Coordinates of C-alpha atoms and ligand atoms in Angstrom, one line a residue:
X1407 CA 93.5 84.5 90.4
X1408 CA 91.0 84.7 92.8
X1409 CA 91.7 86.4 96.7
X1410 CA 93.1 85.0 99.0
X1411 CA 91.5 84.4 102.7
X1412 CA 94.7 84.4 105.7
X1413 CA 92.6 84.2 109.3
X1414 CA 94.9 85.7 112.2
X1415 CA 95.5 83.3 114.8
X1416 CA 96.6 86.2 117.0
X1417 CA 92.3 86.2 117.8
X1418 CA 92.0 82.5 118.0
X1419 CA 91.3 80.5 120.9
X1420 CA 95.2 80.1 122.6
X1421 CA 93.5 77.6 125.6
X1422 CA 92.6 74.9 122.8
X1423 CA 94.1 76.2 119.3
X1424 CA 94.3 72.8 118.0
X1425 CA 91.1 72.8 117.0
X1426 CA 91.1 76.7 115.7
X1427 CA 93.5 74.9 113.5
X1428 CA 91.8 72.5 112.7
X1429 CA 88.9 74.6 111.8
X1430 CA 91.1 76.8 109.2
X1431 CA 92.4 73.2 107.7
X1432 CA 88.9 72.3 106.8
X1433 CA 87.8 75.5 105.9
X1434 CA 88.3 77.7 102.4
X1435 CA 90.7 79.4 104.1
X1436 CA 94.3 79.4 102.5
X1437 CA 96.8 80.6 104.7
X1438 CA 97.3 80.7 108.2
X1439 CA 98.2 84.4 109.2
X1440 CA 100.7 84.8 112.3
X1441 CA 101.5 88.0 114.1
X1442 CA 104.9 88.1 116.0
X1443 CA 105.1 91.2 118.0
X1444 CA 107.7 91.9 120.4
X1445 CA 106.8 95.3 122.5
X1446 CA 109.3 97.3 120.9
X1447 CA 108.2 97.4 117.0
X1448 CA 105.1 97.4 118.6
X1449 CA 103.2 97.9 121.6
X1450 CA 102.2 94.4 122.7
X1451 CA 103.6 91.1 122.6
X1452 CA 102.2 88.0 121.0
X1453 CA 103.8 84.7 120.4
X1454 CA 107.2 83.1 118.9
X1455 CA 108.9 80.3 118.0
X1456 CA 107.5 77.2 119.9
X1457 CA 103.9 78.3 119.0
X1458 CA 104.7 78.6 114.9
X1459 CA 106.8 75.2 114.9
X1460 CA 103.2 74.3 117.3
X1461 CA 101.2 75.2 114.0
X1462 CA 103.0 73.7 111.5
X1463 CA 103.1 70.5 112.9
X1464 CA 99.0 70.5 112.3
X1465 CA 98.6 72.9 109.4
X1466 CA 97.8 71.8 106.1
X1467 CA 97.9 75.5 104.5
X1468 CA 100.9 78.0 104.0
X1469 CA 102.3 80.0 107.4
X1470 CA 101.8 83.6 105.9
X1471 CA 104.4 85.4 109.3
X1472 CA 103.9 89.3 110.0
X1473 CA 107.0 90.4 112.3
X1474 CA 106.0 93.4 114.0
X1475 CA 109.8 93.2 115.5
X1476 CA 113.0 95.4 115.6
X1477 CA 115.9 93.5 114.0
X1478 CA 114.5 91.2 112.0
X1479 CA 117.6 89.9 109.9
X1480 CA 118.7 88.4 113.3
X1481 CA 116.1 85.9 113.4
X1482 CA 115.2 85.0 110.1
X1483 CA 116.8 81.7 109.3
X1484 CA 115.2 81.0 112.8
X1485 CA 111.8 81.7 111.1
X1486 CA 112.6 79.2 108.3
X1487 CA 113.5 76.4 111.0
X1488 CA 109.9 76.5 112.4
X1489 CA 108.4 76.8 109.4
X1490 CA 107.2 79.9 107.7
X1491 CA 106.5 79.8 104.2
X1492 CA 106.1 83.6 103.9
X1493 CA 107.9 85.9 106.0
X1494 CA 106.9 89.5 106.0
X1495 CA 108.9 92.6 107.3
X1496 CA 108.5 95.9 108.5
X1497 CA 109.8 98.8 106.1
X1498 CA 109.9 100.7 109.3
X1499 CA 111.7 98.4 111.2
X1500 CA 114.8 97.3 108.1
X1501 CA 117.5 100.1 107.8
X1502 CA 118.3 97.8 105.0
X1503 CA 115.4 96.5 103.5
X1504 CA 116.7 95.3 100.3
X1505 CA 119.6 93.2 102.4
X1506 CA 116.5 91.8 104.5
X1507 CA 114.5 91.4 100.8
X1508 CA 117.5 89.3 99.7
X1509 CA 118.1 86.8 103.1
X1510 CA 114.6 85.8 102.9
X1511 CA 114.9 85.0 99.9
X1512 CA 118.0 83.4 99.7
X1513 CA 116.5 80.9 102.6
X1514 CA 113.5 80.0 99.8
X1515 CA 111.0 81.6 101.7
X1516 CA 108.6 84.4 99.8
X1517 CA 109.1 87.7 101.2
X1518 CA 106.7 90.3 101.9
X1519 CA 107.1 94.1 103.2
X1520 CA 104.4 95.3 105.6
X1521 CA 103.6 99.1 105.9
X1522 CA 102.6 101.1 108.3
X1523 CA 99.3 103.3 107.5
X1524 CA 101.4 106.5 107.8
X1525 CA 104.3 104.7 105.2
X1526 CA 103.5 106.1 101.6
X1527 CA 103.1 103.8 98.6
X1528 CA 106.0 105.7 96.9
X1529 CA 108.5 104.1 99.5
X1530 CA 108.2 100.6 98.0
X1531 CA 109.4 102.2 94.6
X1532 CA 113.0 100.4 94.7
X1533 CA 112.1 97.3 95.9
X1534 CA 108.5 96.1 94.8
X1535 CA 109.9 94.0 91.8
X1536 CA 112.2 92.4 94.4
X1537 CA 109.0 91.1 96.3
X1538 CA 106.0 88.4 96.6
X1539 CA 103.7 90.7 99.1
X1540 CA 103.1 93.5 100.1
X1541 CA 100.9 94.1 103.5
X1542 CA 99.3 97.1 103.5
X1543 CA 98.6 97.9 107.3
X1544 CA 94.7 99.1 107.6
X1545 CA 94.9 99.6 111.2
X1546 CA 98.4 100.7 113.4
X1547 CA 99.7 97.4 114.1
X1548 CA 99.6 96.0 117.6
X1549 CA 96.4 94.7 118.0
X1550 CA 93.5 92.8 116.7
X1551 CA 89.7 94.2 116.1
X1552 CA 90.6 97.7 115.4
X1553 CA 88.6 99.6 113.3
X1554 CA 89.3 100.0 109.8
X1555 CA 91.4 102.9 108.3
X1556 CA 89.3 104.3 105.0
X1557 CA 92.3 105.6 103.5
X1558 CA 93.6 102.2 102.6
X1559 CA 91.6 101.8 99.6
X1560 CA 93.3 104.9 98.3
X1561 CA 96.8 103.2 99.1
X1562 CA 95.4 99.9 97.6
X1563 CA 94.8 101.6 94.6
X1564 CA 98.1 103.8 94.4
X1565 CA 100.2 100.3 94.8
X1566 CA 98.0 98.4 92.0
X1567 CA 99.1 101.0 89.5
X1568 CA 102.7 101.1 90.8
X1569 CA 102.9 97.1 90.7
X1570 CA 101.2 97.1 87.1
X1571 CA 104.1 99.9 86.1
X1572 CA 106.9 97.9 87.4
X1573 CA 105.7 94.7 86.1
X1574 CA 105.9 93.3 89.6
X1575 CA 104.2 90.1 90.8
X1576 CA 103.9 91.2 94.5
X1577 CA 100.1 90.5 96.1
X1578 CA 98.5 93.0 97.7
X1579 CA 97.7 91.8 101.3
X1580 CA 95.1 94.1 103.7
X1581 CA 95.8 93.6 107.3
X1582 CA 93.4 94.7 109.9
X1583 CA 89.7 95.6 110.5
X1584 CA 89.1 93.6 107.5
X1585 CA 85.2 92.4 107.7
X1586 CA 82.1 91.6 105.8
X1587 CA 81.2 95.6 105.1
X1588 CA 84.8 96.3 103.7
X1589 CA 85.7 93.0 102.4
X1590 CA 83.9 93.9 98.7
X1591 CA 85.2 97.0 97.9
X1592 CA 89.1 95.9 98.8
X1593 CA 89.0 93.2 96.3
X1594 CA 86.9 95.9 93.6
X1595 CA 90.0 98.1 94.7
X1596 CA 92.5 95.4 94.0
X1597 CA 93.6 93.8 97.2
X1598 CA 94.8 89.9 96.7
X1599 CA 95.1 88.5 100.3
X1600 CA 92.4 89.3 102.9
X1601 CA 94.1 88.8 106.7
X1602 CA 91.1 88.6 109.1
X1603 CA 91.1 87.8 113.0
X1604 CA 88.4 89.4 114.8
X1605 CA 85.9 89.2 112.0
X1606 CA 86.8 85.1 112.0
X1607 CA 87.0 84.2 115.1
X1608 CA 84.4 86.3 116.9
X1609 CA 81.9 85.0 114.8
X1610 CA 79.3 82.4 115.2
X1611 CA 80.6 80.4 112.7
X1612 CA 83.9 80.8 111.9
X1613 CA 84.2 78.5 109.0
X1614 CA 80.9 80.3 107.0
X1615 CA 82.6 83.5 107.5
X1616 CA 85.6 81.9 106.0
X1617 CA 83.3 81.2 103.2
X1618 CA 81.4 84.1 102.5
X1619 CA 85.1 86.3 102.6
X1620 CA 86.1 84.2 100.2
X1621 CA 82.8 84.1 97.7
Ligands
LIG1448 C1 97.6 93.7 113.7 C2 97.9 92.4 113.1 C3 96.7 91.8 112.4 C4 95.6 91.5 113.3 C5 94.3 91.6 112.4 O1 98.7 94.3 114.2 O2 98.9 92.6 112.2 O3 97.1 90.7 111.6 O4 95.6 90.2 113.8 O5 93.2 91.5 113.2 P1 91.8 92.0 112.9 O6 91.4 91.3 111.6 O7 91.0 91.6 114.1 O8 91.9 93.5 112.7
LIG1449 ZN1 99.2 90.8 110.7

C-alpha cells in the first residue's frame, strides 16, 4: 500500500474554508485531518461539532478526527453523528483505553490511539491488535507548525517491529512538523499516514505540495 497524505485543516483558511476544501477534494490528498482541542488535554482550543458536520457536508475523502480532549467516551457517538470516519484518542487522556478502543468500534468507526512524544511504544503492547491507527505525535500537541521532534523515527521504527510481532494491521500515522525534508525518511522508516498543516497550507501551492508528499 502506498502512504497516505491527511492535510490538517486546523492551518487552513477558517474565513473561506470551503474552498480549502475544495482544494483537498481535487487534490491527491486522501483524508481530511481534524484536530479537536479543548484547553484542558491541551493548551489551546480549536474547533467542534458544527465545523466537522460543516466539512462533511462538502468532503469527498474520509474525516481522519484527532481529540486532543479529556473524557472522550462522553462524546463519541456524538463524533459519529457529524461524521467522523476515523476517530483517534489520546492514551493519555483514556483511564480505560481498551473500553474507549471498543465504543469506537462498536459505533463502526476505525479507531486510532495518538501518543504523546514522551508516551513509549511499549505502552500500546495490549491493545495494538485491537486498533486501525496509531498517531505517533512528532511534536507536543496543541499547535500547528512546530518543529519536528527527531526521535520519532526511532519510535516509528520500534512500533513497525512491534505491529509486525503482533500481527496487527494498525497504520502508522506521523503528526506534526511533517514537511518536504522529513517526509522521505518517515515513509523509509515505515510511517503509513503523513498528517501535514503548515507545510500544506503555507505553501504556494497547496495542491503541488499535496503531490510531491504523496510521490
Ligand atoms: C498538533 C496537531 C496536528 C497539527 C499538525 O497538535 O495534532 O495535527 O495540525 O500541524 P503541522 O503539520 O503544522 O505541524
Ligand atoms: Zn492532529
Amino acid at each position: 500500500m502506498s502512504h497516505l497524505i491527511a492535510p490538517s485543516v486546523l492551518s487552513a483558511n477558517f474565513g473561506n474554508l470551503n474552498k480549502d476544501i475544495e482544494l483537498i477534494n481535487r487534490s491527491d490528498a486522501d483524508w481530511f485531518h481534524l484536530d479537536v482541542m479543548d484547553g484542558v488535554f491541551v493548551p489551546n482550543i480549536s474547533f467542534g461539532f458544527p465545523i466537522i458536520k460543516a466539512i462533511k457536508k462538502l468532503s469527498t475523502k474520509p474525516l481522519d478526527v484527532h481529540l486532543m480532549i479529556v473524557n472522550p467516551d462522553n462524546y463519541t457517538l456524538a463524533f459519529k453523528e457529524v461524521g467522523a470516519d476515523i476517530l483517534t484518542v489520546h492514551l493519555e487522556a483514556c483511564s480505560h483505553l481498551h473500553r474507549s478502543i471498543q465504543n469506537i468500534k462498536n459505533l463502526g468507526m476505525k479507531v486510532g490511539v495518538a501518543i504523546n512524544p514522551h508516551t513509549p511504544i511499549e505502552s500500546l503492547k495490549d491493545i495494538i491488535s485491537d486498533i486501525d491507527l496509531v498517531c505517533l505525535m512528532s511534536v507536543n500537541p496543541g499547535f500547528g507548525g512546530q518543529k519536528f521532534i527527531e526521535n520519532t523515527f526511532e519510535k516509528v521504527r520500534d512500533l513497525k517491529i512491534l505491529i509486525e510481532q503482533k500481527k496487527s494491521k494498525a497504520l502508522i500515522e506521523i503528526d506534526g512538523g511533517v514537511d518536504l525534508k522529513n517526509y522521505k525518511k518517515l515513509i523509509e522508516s515505515g510511517a503509513n499516514v503523513l498528517v501535514a498543516g503548515n507545510t500544506v497550507f503555507n505553501s504556494e501551492n497547496p495542491t503541488e505540495t499535496i503531490k510531491l508528499l504523496k510521490a
